[in-house]
């Protein structure tokens, strides 16, 4: 069941993103349960509190009582918000709460005074503060309503105090309104008297102005219109006179140009068009025509008829000239008359214009006085109306704040809310548990994932082996005395069996992981593949021996001839794994007392040969550094397709680094969740110092639940558990 539990939590997106180990969910669950239980336990000892609520309505812009039209409401958001916030503060102000204290006589209330304990000298301010801590104001959004809440240990007392606070607030607002109206009415009365005196003064000023300037009692605008019509008439008459004068001057000038010796020009003048002149002209022209006819008939000047006609012509000319002179004299007399007429009309016009200008100046002053009078009259009317309205509002006790709902007794306490507190405690526990896990993982500097290998170590990742959990649960292990008494030999037997697990269970997760690593290893350098590998790690206990055996088995299962060599001349283990205890090995071969065929023996795995270390020498470093090792490696490469050498830890001794220089590449083993970045870097630095090629990193003992490997390796884990369950034994994934 726990397997499925961890598998379920490992699929949670948050755990995937934050890379939190699913096994550590128990910490979160324990924290949640502990905190919620603690909060519930504490909540049972908290005194109960009851809350009573009253609802109040505000009207920040009430319509006047005497307003007989639709009253305009000016909805200024910021002004309204300022008004509302002010009222919220007034509800819990000293003025309102002191009124509640006095009206309810809380000073002599033993229940209320018991909240002060044995304190003496309690002042009104102390009582108001105590009451203020019980009163809360909560506005209702998008409305003009507000909730007034009072909390108390007694539900009846909570309702009693809540109603008292609301009523005191409403009364205080009404008194403020009445006082403000009375003050306004008094001020308006003073202003009415002042404006009335000013209005009377304006009316008297207008009367004296008319009397002084002898203006008609009617409107001055009518007098102005009369002067304007008179001035217009004078102007028209003067214009006509001047026009007539100009006509006569033109006639006179035209007559002055005419010659008195040429009656024909006089007669043809366009100015002489009276009937008498026309008759004279006709007679004159007839006489000229008659003389012309006689001359044409050949009659001379001395001819009586011609002589008679000439006399007639002379008589007509003289008559015409005399008549022209008479006309000139008439024109001159008319011009004299028009000149005198023009002067008289001009004097009348100038006099009228002067009087019109004077009237305009008086009109400006009069209009100023009249305008002042009208303004004061309008102001007087408005003040009288407002004063009557203020008196009416004062008598009617108008209040713009009213109680919508009175407070009632509450049946359920508002605190402690055990359910809510339990949820809050659970949330706090959740946050605390997650914080602990995150802190643990933040402080954890071990390598766990392929991403850690590539990002932190900048090395190639070949693959990983899963951690094989114990066949029995932890609590069963501690309960079973036999398991607690396991000997080191039994533990070693488990480790040796685990090294051959890829052979015993070729379809298990370990074998499949080894095949993946084998495939990646073959493609490291396909053009020039490596044939000899050194399997090493930074420290002991990281599983390099198990990894070397598992990889050798996987390569042999692919049909290759493989030889695994125990190069750890300090703590060898291959002899025990392949049942070659006491056999000759590498040290015997290097000394020269045995042959290569004597130390190279086939194992139970087809295609796999093993060479144990042999007796432990006193100077392993010198032996590894000898030229015989190079000759040995050349011989083993010729005899086998692949060679894997198990070496000692790189950080502890120098044997591994020296042997690494003699192979094609190094497989670096890191135990997941145990090896730190610093230790792994030291091991890799030891290899880089001798210019050794690291083909890749193998992660060993990877927690399958930690990174989502659970389903992948579950098959093998179940198979191994089933096999070992009867023995009540455990098999750790890696033993150095």
XYZ file of C-alpha atoms in Angstrom:
736
model
C 0.000 0.000 0.000
C 2.841 2.397 0.817
C 4.277 1.787 -2.641
C 1.078 2.928 -4.303
C 0.869 5.821 -1.859
C 4.317 7.099 -2.811
C 3.628 6.436 -6.473
C 0.484 8.557 -6.317
C 2.218 11.493 -4.655
C 5.149 11.318 -7.029
C 2.778 12.156 -9.898
C 1.675 15.419 -8.255
C 2.821 18.279 -10.574
C 4.114 20.381 -7.687
C 6.333 17.541 -6.449
C 7.589 16.988 -9.973
C 8.428 20.637 -10.526
C 10.077 21.175 -7.155
C 11.766 17.720 -7.206
C 10.521 16.915 -3.714
C 10.945 13.329 -2.568
C 7.539 11.683 -2.343
C 8.681 9.739 0.728
C 8.924 13.024 2.571
C 5.196 13.583 2.165
C 4.897 11.905 5.562
C 6.586 14.959 7.044
C 3.919 17.196 5.512
C 1.087 14.926 6.642
C 2.484 14.709 10.154
C 2.898 18.484 10.281
C -0.662 19.034 9.033
C -2.170 16.592 11.521
C -0.098 17.916 14.412
C -0.861 21.594 13.742
C -4.577 21.053 13.098
C -4.891 18.924 16.246
C -3.016 21.511 18.280
C -5.229 24.325 16.991
C -8.409 22.343 17.707
C -7.159 21.550 21.204
C -6.346 25.191 21.934
C -9.671 26.354 20.450
C -11.593 24.381 23.045
C -10.128 26.532 25.817
C -10.854 29.875 24.153
C -13.926 31.661 25.625
C -16.896 31.876 23.279
C -17.841 35.180 21.707
C -21.201 36.202 20.268
C -21.824 38.919 17.735
C -24.888 41.119 17.201
C -25.316 43.153 14.032
C -27.336 46.298 13.292
C -27.716 47.859 9.849
C -27.590 51.637 9.280
C -28.300 53.608 6.101
C -26.521 56.837 5.089
C -27.886 59.570 2.816
C -24.956 61.874 2.052
C -27.012 64.182 -0.195
C -30.594 64.443 1.154
C -33.163 66.567 -0.738
C -34.490 69.691 1.065
C -38.031 69.414 2.409
C -39.344 72.444 0.501
C -37.788 71.449 -2.795
C -40.813 71.023 -5.069
C -38.866 69.785 -8.099
C -36.708 66.745 -8.764
C -33.643 67.345 -6.623
C -30.355 66.877 -8.491
C -28.031 64.337 -6.866
C -24.368 65.048 -7.451
C -22.667 61.641 -7.294
C -19.052 62.549 -6.689
C -17.378 59.254 -5.857
C -14.484 60.713 -3.900
C -16.701 63.069 -1.899
C -19.039 60.214 -0.997
C -16.144 57.982 0.015
C -14.785 60.727 2.235
C -18.219 61.159 3.816
C -18.607 57.411 4.431
C -15.148 57.051 5.964
C -15.882 59.985 8.250
C -19.116 58.376 9.446
C -17.356 55.063 10.108
C -14.956 56.857 12.439
C -17.763 58.796 14.137
C -19.550 55.550 15.079
C -16.588 54.535 17.261
C -15.695 58.078 18.314
C -15.415 59.238 21.909
C -18.498 61.411 21.524
C -20.750 58.463 20.625
C -19.205 55.939 23.013
C -19.192 58.367 25.936
C -22.902 58.871 25.345
C -23.419 55.088 25.464
C -21.451 54.872 28.704
C -23.572 57.614 30.292
C -26.948 56.403 29.006
C -26.343 52.762 30.014
C -24.599 53.771 33.250
C -21.806 51.316 32.499
C -19.766 52.781 35.318
C -22.105 51.031 37.745
C -22.506 47.902 35.625
C -20.690 45.055 37.450
C -20.490 42.851 34.350
C -18.885 45.589 32.273
C -16.565 46.715 35.054
C -15.443 43.127 35.692
C -13.435 43.274 32.450
C -11.004 45.647 34.208
C -10.249 43.123 36.955
C -8.856 44.664 40.124
C -7.792 47.875 38.424
C -8.742 51.043 40.305
C -9.237 54.607 39.189
C -11.006 53.655 35.962
C -11.678 56.778 33.920
C -14.222 57.507 31.216
C -11.490 57.102 28.599
C -10.743 53.584 29.900
C -14.402 52.617 29.659
C -14.661 54.050 26.142
C -11.581 52.095 25.066
C -13.005 48.888 26.523
C -16.271 49.462 24.659
C -14.440 50.442 21.463
C -12.670 47.057 21.412
C -16.095 45.400 21.180
C -17.504 47.581 18.370
C -16.694 46.926 14.699
C -17.887 48.759 11.596
C -18.184 46.935 8.270
C -19.477 48.754 5.156
C -21.516 46.870 2.556
C -19.944 47.234 -0.875
C -21.780 49.151 -3.604
C -24.405 50.461 -1.201
C -25.055 53.186 1.363
C -25.432 50.645 4.145
C -23.069 49.812 6.976
C -23.093 47.013 9.533
C -22.358 47.870 13.154
C -21.169 44.778 15.026
C -20.650 44.279 18.750
C -18.899 41.220 20.182
C -19.443 39.998 23.719
C -19.367 36.783 25.698
C -23.115 37.210 26.431
C -25.370 37.190 23.310
C -28.063 39.286 25.019
C -25.532 41.834 26.160
C -24.022 41.989 22.658
C -27.419 42.904 21.164
C -28.098 45.367 23.985
C -24.800 47.192 23.490
C -25.105 47.138 19.690
C -28.531 48.810 19.727
C -27.289 51.344 22.274
C -24.316 52.285 20.088
C -26.453 52.638 16.954
C -29.114 54.723 18.709
C -26.489 56.965 20.289
C -24.914 57.490 16.870
C -28.272 58.367 15.255
C -29.173 60.736 18.106
C -25.788 62.409 17.909
C -26.204 62.935 14.166
C -29.720 64.350 14.670
C -28.510 66.751 17.344
C -25.686 67.835 15.086
C -28.175 68.433 12.273
C -30.533 70.424 14.535
C -27.708 72.532 15.913
C -26.371 73.140 12.441
C -29.857 74.136 11.244
C -30.317 76.498 14.200
C -26.963 78.094 13.570
C -27.814 78.392 9.890
C -31.196 79.951 10.686
C -29.590 82.494 13.019
C -26.957 83.358 10.454
C -29.568 83.624 7.703
C -31.615 86.036 9.864
C -28.605 88.279 10.294
C -27.915 88.193 6.582
C -31.556 88.995 5.759
C -31.425 92.134 7.912
C -28.157 93.229 6.375
C -29.300 92.642 2.783
C -32.610 94.376 3.497
C -30.780 97.528 4.610
C -28.579 97.432 1.547
C -31.634 96.976 -0.713
C -33.388 99.964 0.833
C -30.271 102.057 0.368
C -30.128 101.039 -3.315
C -33.765 102.041 -3.877
C -33.177 105.437 -2.223
C -30.078 106.005 -4.346
C -32.091 105.380 -7.538
C -34.803 107.833 -6.435
C -32.277 110.585 -5.630
C -30.493 109.987 -8.916
C -33.689 110.479 -10.938
C -34.622 113.532 -8.902
C -31.224 115.141 -9.328
C -30.991 114.520 -13.077
C -34.662 115.324 -13.713
C -35.293 111.955 -15.278
C -38.831 110.788 -15.958
C -40.423 108.546 -13.442
C -40.736 105.982 -16.146
C -37.849 103.932 -17.267
C -34.767 105.815 -18.380
C -34.708 103.642 -21.436
C -37.889 105.379 -22.718
C -36.243 108.812 -22.343
C -33.230 107.509 -24.154
C -35.434 106.333 -27.015
C -37.087 109.801 -27.293
C -33.677 111.504 -27.493
C -32.558 109.020 -30.078
C -35.616 109.676 -32.309
C -35.151 113.450 -31.970
C -31.489 113.209 -32.903
C -32.397 111.062 -35.865
C -34.970 113.635 -37.121
C -32.442 116.504 -36.849
C -29.886 114.487 -38.696
C -32.297 113.692 -41.538
C -33.378 117.373 -41.925
C -29.760 118.570 -41.951
C -28.923 116.004 -44.587
C -31.783 117.155 -46.827
C -30.767 120.830 -46.495
C -27.183 120.076 -47.362
C -28.283 117.992 -50.323
C -30.462 120.851 -51.657
C -27.618 123.291 -51.117
C -25.261 121.158 -53.121
C -27.764 120.984 -55.973
C -28.083 124.783 -56.125
C -24.328 125.200 -55.992
C -24.054 122.844 -58.923
C -26.635 124.912 -60.886
C -24.830 128.102 -60.029
C -21.513 126.701 -61.161
C -23.033 125.520 -64.396
C -24.610 128.915 -65.153
C -21.318 130.648 -64.434
C -19.690 128.659 -67.220
C -22.228 129.841 -69.882
C -21.355 132.712 -72.284
C -23.814 135.617 -72.523
C -22.957 136.152 -76.171
C -24.188 132.721 -77.217
C -27.886 132.381 -76.495
C -27.902 129.016 -78.170
C -25.721 127.600 -75.363
C -27.996 129.167 -72.800
C -31.006 127.769 -74.455
C -29.516 124.235 -74.667
C -28.415 124.193 -71.028
C -29.948 121.350 -69.107
C -30.458 123.572 -66.064
C -32.874 126.034 -67.812
C -35.889 123.866 -68.265
C -38.741 126.107 -67.105
C -41.710 126.652 -69.526
C -41.025 130.341 -70.097
C -37.466 129.689 -71.203
C -38.682 126.913 -73.404
C -41.083 129.284 -75.142
C -38.347 131.908 -75.656
C -36.067 129.237 -76.948
C -38.679 128.094 -79.459
C -39.204 131.652 -80.739
C -35.460 132.204 -80.950
C -34.893 128.998 -82.868
C -37.835 129.758 -85.187
C -36.397 133.200 -85.992
C -32.974 131.706 -86.727
C -34.551 129.198 -89.027
C -36.592 131.820 -90.807
C -33.472 133.984 -91.407
C -31.585 130.986 -92.732
C -34.366 130.324 -95.252
C -34.321 133.922 -96.406
C -30.576 133.934 -96.847
C -30.941 130.769 -98.834
C -33.429 132.499 -101.118
C -30.771 135.129 -101.844
C -32.167 137.880 -99.740
C -29.519 140.206 -98.288
C -29.126 141.890 -94.940
C -30.829 144.994 -96.125
C -33.864 143.191 -97.240
C -36.774 144.400 -95.094
C -37.904 140.932 -94.181
C -34.386 139.908 -93.177
C -33.933 143.093 -91.240
C -37.182 142.415 -89.361
C -36.157 138.859 -88.545
C -32.788 140.045 -87.171
C -34.551 142.444 -84.836
C -36.696 139.575 -83.596
C -33.609 137.445 -83.007
C -31.918 140.259 -81.045
C -35.021 140.780 -78.978
C -35.292 137.056 -78.137
C -31.595 136.904 -77.163
C -31.893 139.878 -74.876
C -34.960 138.401 -73.259
C -33.177 135.067 -72.713
C -30.109 136.717 -71.163
C -32.252 138.749 -68.841
C -34.125 135.647 -67.762
C -30.831 133.785 -67.056
C -29.669 136.614 -64.831
C -32.955 136.473 -62.985
C -32.425 132.744 -62.441
C -28.924 133.348 -61.124
C -30.235 135.901 -58.663
C -32.924 133.446 -57.506
C -30.305 130.724 -56.998
C -28.133 133.071 -54.959
C -31.070 134.001 -52.729
C -31.983 130.323 -52.294
C -28.391 129.546 -51.350
C -28.440 132.244 -48.713
C -31.655 130.849 -47.270
C -30.284 127.280 -47.258
C -27.087 128.449 -45.585
C -29.021 130.017 -42.707
C -31.274 126.948 -42.543
C -28.246 124.632 -42.393
C -26.689 126.585 -39.547
C -29.898 126.444 -37.555
C -30.402 122.730 -38.098
C -26.755 122.052 -37.231
C -27.138 123.884 -33.906
C -30.245 121.852 -33.142
C -28.456 118.611 -34.030
C -25.415 119.380 -31.908
C -27.600 120.350 -28.982
C -29.588 117.123 -29.288
C -26.406 115.045 -29.597
C -24.939 116.692 -26.509
C -28.069 115.968 -24.527
C -28.026 112.335 -25.809
C -24.415 111.865 -24.632
C -25.261 113.288 -21.231
C -28.226 110.945 -21.046
C -26.017 107.960 -21.948
C -23.662 108.755 -19.075
C -26.625 109.056 -16.744
C -28.020 105.802 -18.149
C -24.788 103.952 -17.293
C -24.880 105.185 -13.724
C -28.590 104.446 -13.519
C -28.102 100.891 -14.823
C -25.359 100.311 -12.269
C -27.669 101.379 -9.474
C -30.508 99.322 -10.885
C -28.294 96.237 -11.264
C -27.146 96.507 -7.663
C -30.752 96.831 -6.565
C -31.833 93.734 -8.508
C -28.938 91.660 -7.161
C -29.690 92.593 -3.594
C -33.372 92.005 -4.215
C -32.667 88.455 -5.549
C -30.326 87.769 -2.643
C -32.915 89.004 -0.189
C -35.569 86.727 -1.713
C -33.228 83.706 -1.620
C -32.193 84.327 1.980
C -35.805 84.642 3.055
C -36.619 81.318 1.366
C -33.649 79.549 2.960
C -34.430 80.955 6.383
C -38.009 79.666 6.220
C -36.737 76.263 5.034
C -34.190 76.080 7.878
C -36.874 76.933 10.439
C -39.083 74.178 9.009
C -36.287 71.574 9.069
C -35.466 72.492 12.647
C -39.057 71.945 13.652
C -39.359 68.612 11.741
C -36.096 67.053 13.101
C -34.857 65.752 9.738
C -32.093 63.093 9.967
C -30.145 61.716 6.984
C -29.125 58.589 8.928
C -31.608 55.906 9.885
C -31.564 52.459 11.430
C -32.547 49.773 8.907
C -32.295 46.729 11.209
C -31.884 46.620 14.960
C -29.495 44.109 16.495
C -30.903 40.816 17.683
C -29.583 38.089 19.952
C -27.198 35.675 18.193
C -27.663 31.935 18.665
C -24.233 30.773 17.480
C -20.851 32.029 18.666
C -18.500 33.561 16.119
C -15.411 32.370 17.923
C -13.744 30.094 18.402
C -14.555 28.599 14.975
C -13.104 25.148 15.456
C -13.548 24.065 11.842
C -11.981 27.193 10.402
C -9.189 27.082 12.948
C -8.542 23.454 12.062
C -8.286 24.368 8.384
C -5.961 27.262 9.216
C -3.869 24.948 11.358
C -3.763 22.425 8.528
C -2.640 25.133 6.106
C 0.033 26.289 8.554
C 1.110 22.686 9.011
C 1.208 22.225 5.252
C 3.337 25.325 4.807
C 5.569 24.302 7.702
C 5.998 20.763 6.383
C 6.726 21.883 2.843
C 9.138 24.494 4.187
C 10.984 21.844 6.186
C 11.232 19.593 3.126
C 12.343 22.436 0.881
C 14.881 23.514 3.494
C 16.187 19.964 3.751
C 16.522 19.666 0.002
C 18.070 23.126 -0.251
C 20.700 22.194 2.313
C 21.158 18.790 0.663
C 24.189 19.078 -1.616
C 24.218 15.456 -2.741
C 23.824 14.316 -6.333
C 20.515 12.620 -7.052
C 19.477 13.131 -10.672
C 20.934 13.110 -14.182
C 20.366 16.857 -14.257
C 22.674 17.205 -11.252
C 25.352 15.223 -13.091
C 25.155 17.315 -16.240
C 24.636 20.738 -14.643
C 26.772 20.509 -11.516
C 29.567 18.184 -12.646
C 29.529 19.048 -16.376
C 29.924 15.313 -17.121
C 28.162 12.914 -19.480
C 25.390 10.798 -18.028
C 25.382 7.092 -18.989
C 22.488 5.807 -16.895
C 21.426 4.786 -13.415
C 20.697 1.770 -11.248
C 17.625 1.879 -9.000
C 17.765 1.473 -5.271
C 16.471 -1.952 -4.222
C 14.520 -1.479 -1.027
C 14.550 -4.012 1.763
C 12.266 -6.989 1.386
C 10.692 -6.358 4.732
C 9.377 -3.099 6.105
C 11.440 -1.080 8.525
C 9.201 -1.657 11.465
C 9.246 -5.417 10.826
C 13.025 -5.300 10.828
C 13.190 -3.756 14.244
C 10.502 -6.058 15.602
C 12.229 -9.213 14.371
C 15.095 -10.068 16.722
C 16.564 -12.439 14.166
C 16.899 -9.661 11.613
C 18.491 -7.401 14.211
C 21.052 -10.136 14.883
C 22.182 -10.532 11.248
C 25.901 -11.047 11.011
C 28.268 -9.190 8.756
C 28.749 -12.411 6.806
C 25.012 -12.535 6.018
C 25.014 -8.909 4.915
C 28.059 -9.585 2.748
C 26.266 -12.565 1.208
C 23.374 -10.278 0.213
C 25.776 -7.824 -1.395
C 27.522 -10.588 -3.349
C 24.205 -11.920 -4.582
C 23.179 -8.396 -5.652
C 26.333 -8.109 -7.782
C 25.067 -11.048 -9.895
C 21.455 -9.922 -9.984
C 21.600 -9.009 -13.685
C 22.457 -12.666 -14.351
C 19.931 -14.157 -11.942
C 17.086 -11.872 -13.084
C 17.771 -10.897 -16.714
C 14.264 -9.424 -17.101
C 14.409 -7.294 -13.972
C 14.852 -3.571 -13.643
C 18.547 -3.827 -12.720
C 19.312 -5.851 -15.848
C 17.329 -3.468 -18.024
C 19.154 -0.474 -16.532
C 22.482 -2.216 -17.225
C 21.511 -2.807 -20.859
C 20.642 0.884 -21.242
C 24.031 1.875 -19.841
C 25.694 -0.721 -22.105
C 23.996 0.797 -25.161
C 25.012 4.339 -24.168
C 28.553 3.125 -23.516
C 28.844 1.617 -26.984
C 27.839 4.903 -28.612
C 30.237 7.117 -26.695
C 32.743 6.971 -29.542
C 31.371 4.705 -32.314
C 34.308 5.370 -34.684
C 36.940 4.396 -32.096
C 35.118 2.505 -29.333
C 36.706 1.944 -25.946
C 37.525 -1.643 -25.014
C 39.015 -1.267 -21.554
C 37.226 0.549 -18.748
C 38.078 1.425 -15.190
C 35.051 1.490 -12.876
C 35.738 3.812 -9.960
C 34.174 6.313 -7.573
C 35.209 9.101 -5.260
C 34.619 7.290 -1.981
C 33.932 3.752 -0.843
C 30.369 2.528 -0.468
C 29.124 4.065 -3.735
C 28.623 0.696 -5.477
C 31.462 0.656 -7.985
C 32.080 -3.120 -7.534
C 28.394 -3.946 -7.990
C 28.256 -1.609 -10.987
C 31.350 -3.218 -12.534
C 29.900 -6.729 -12.138
C 26.491 -5.722 -13.448
C 27.984 -3.955 -16.480
C 30.301 -6.913 -17.210
C 27.317 -9.289 -17.110
C 25.268 -7.005 -19.391
C 28.077 -6.757 -21.979
C 28.637 -10.536 -21.830
C 24.905 -11.131 -22.352
C 25.252 -9.213 -25.610
C 27.576 -11.956 -26.954
C 30.952 -10.393 -26.185
C 33.915 -11.958 -24.396
C 34.337 -9.905 -21.255
C 36.895 -10.031 -18.484
C 36.357 -8.339 -15.148
C 39.508 -7.603 -13.172
C 39.652 -6.801 -9.462
C 42.034 -3.837 -9.438
C 41.266 -2.944 -5.821
C 44.398 -4.349 -4.182
C 43.346 -3.004 -0.782
C 39.767 -4.283 -0.248
C 39.093 -6.803 -3.029
C 35.597 -8.314 -3.436
C 35.441 -10.070 -6.795
C 36.856 -13.329 -5.376
C 33.912 -13.602 -2.978
C 31.378 -12.680 -5.661
C 32.584 -15.307 -8.159
C 33.465 -17.962 -5.518
C 37.230 -17.757 -6.079
C 38.394 -17.260 -2.524
C 41.976 -18.407 -2.168
C 42.649 -18.496 -5.918
C 45.668 -16.850 -7.454
C 45.034 -13.437 -8.953
C 46.428 -10.218 -10.325
C 49.187 -9.797 -7.751
C 50.453 -13.329 -8.414
C 50.507 -12.633 -12.141
C 52.384 -9.363 -11.716
C 54.954 -11.040 -9.441
C 55.464 -13.633 -12.147
C 54.851 -16.923 -10.361
C 51.668 -17.798 -12.360
C 50.515 -17.500 -15.954
C 47.640 -15.530 -17.446
C 45.640 -18.712 -17.940
C 46.046 -19.548 -14.244
C 44.357 -16.336 -13.073
C 41.734 -15.927 -15.844
C 38.807 -18.257 -15.154
C 35.280 -18.322 -16.616
C 32.341 -17.529 -14.334
C 28.822 -18.896 -14.202
C 27.870 -16.106 -16.618
C 28.417 -17.201 -20.190
C 31.081 -15.084 -21.896
C 32.372 -13.570 -18.640
C 35.819 -14.271 -17.158
C 37.094 -12.984 -13.851
C 40.549 -12.191 -12.508
C 40.606 -11.689 -8.718
C 43.108 -9.469 -6.998
C 45.004 -12.250 -5.310
C 46.850 -11.728 -2.044
C 46.811 -8.146 -0.753
C 50.293 -6.684 -1.263
C 51.986 -4.279 1.169
C 52.648 -1.720 -1.586
C 49.601 -1.587 -3.936
C 50.598 1.791 -5.390
C 54.004 0.566 -6.558
C 52.528 -2.527 -8.159
C 49.909 -0.521 -10.078
C 52.591 1.884 -11.304
C 54.827 -0.914 -12.649
C 55.292 -1.711 -16.346
C 53.977 -5.226 -15.759
C 50.487 -3.767 -15.412
C 50.754 -2.339 -18.936
C 51.832 -5.707 -20.275
C 48.997 -7.391 -18.414
C 46.432 -4.986 -19.886
C 47.762 -5.518 -23.413
C 47.468 -9.272 -22.971
C 43.955 -9.131 -21.548
C 42.821 -6.813 -24.376
C 44.063 -9.350 -26.922
C 42.270 -12.192 -25.191
C 38.890 -10.470 -24.655
C 36.570 -8.054 -26.406
C 36.071 -5.848 -23.352
C 37.876 -5.431 -20.051
C 36.342 -3.891 -16.903
C 38.593 -3.137 -13.937
C 37.250 -2.539 -10.435
C 39.436 0.068 -8.733
C 39.768 1.574 -5.251
C 38.227 4.997 -4.461
C 39.894 7.948 -6.166
C 39.850 10.357 -3.233
C 41.109 7.952 -0.580
C 44.142 6.543 -2.471
C 46.023 7.182 -5.705
C 45.807 3.619 -7.033
C 42.670 4.318 -9.020
C 44.063 7.436 -10.728
C 47.285 5.582 -11.654
C 45.388 2.630 -13.092
C 43.028 4.987 -14.965
C 45.934 6.153 -17.120
C 46.323 2.624 -18.495
C 42.757 2.092 -19.810
C 40.702 3.579 -22.637
C 38.186 5.279 -20.368
C 36.746 5.558 -16.873
C 33.188 4.838 -15.760
C 32.603 7.110 -12.760
C 30.080 5.768 -10.204
C 28.137 8.100 -7.889
C 25.747 6.929 -5.204
C 22.539 8.966 -5.489
C 21.627 10.912 -2.375
C 24.932 10.138 -0.647
C 27.789 11.568 -2.700
C 28.084 15.347 -2.437
C 29.051 17.707 -5.225
C 32.337 18.489 -3.537
C 33.382 14.840 -3.172
C 32.354 14.004 -6.744
C 34.282 16.982 -8.082
C 37.374 15.869 -6.146
C 37.163 12.441 -7.744
C 36.745 13.877 -11.234
C 39.552 16.353 -10.568
C 41.846 13.445 -9.634
C 41.141 11.945 -13.057
C 41.534 15.224 -14.922
C 44.873 15.838 -13.213
C 46.280 12.732 -14.946
C 44.485 13.545 -18.246
C 42.181 10.538 -18.149
C 39.084 10.277 -20.331
C 35.849 9.922 -18.340
C 33.362 8.242 -20.670
C 30.440 8.987 -18.365
C 28.811 8.891 -14.954
C 26.587 6.110 -13.605
C 24.159 7.003 -10.817
C 23.762 4.150 -8.362
C 21.012 3.469 -5.821
C 18.639 6.021 -7.351
C 15.477 6.387 -5.289
C 12.783 5.306 -7.730
C 10.044 7.144 -5.829
C 12.094 10.304 -5.756
C 12.228 10.973 -9.483
C 9.442 8.990 -11.047
C 11.359 5.725 -11.594
C 8.941 3.796 -9.456
C 6.826 2.152 -12.189
C 9.894 1.469 -14.295
C 11.733 -0.546 -11.673
C 8.771 -1.889 -9.710
C 8.884 -5.228 -11.450
C 12.342 -6.081 -10.234
C 11.708 -4.824 -6.740
C 8.634 -7.007 -6.368
C 10.505 -10.021 -7.752
C 13.385 -9.608 -5.344
C 11.078 -9.030 -2.380
C 9.158 -12.191 -3.178
C 12.347 -14.208 -3.338
C 13.789 -12.901 -0.075
C 10.598 -12.686 1.961
C 10.888 -16.197 3.388
C 14.412 -15.476 4.652
C 13.483 -12.129 6.229
C 16.678 -10.685 4.800
C 17.471 -7.358 3.118
C 19.541 -6.611 0.034
C 20.927 -3.072 -0.247
C 21.511 -1.856 -3.748
C 25.187 -1.071 -3.386
C 27.930 -2.154 -1.054
C 31.420 -0.963 -1.884
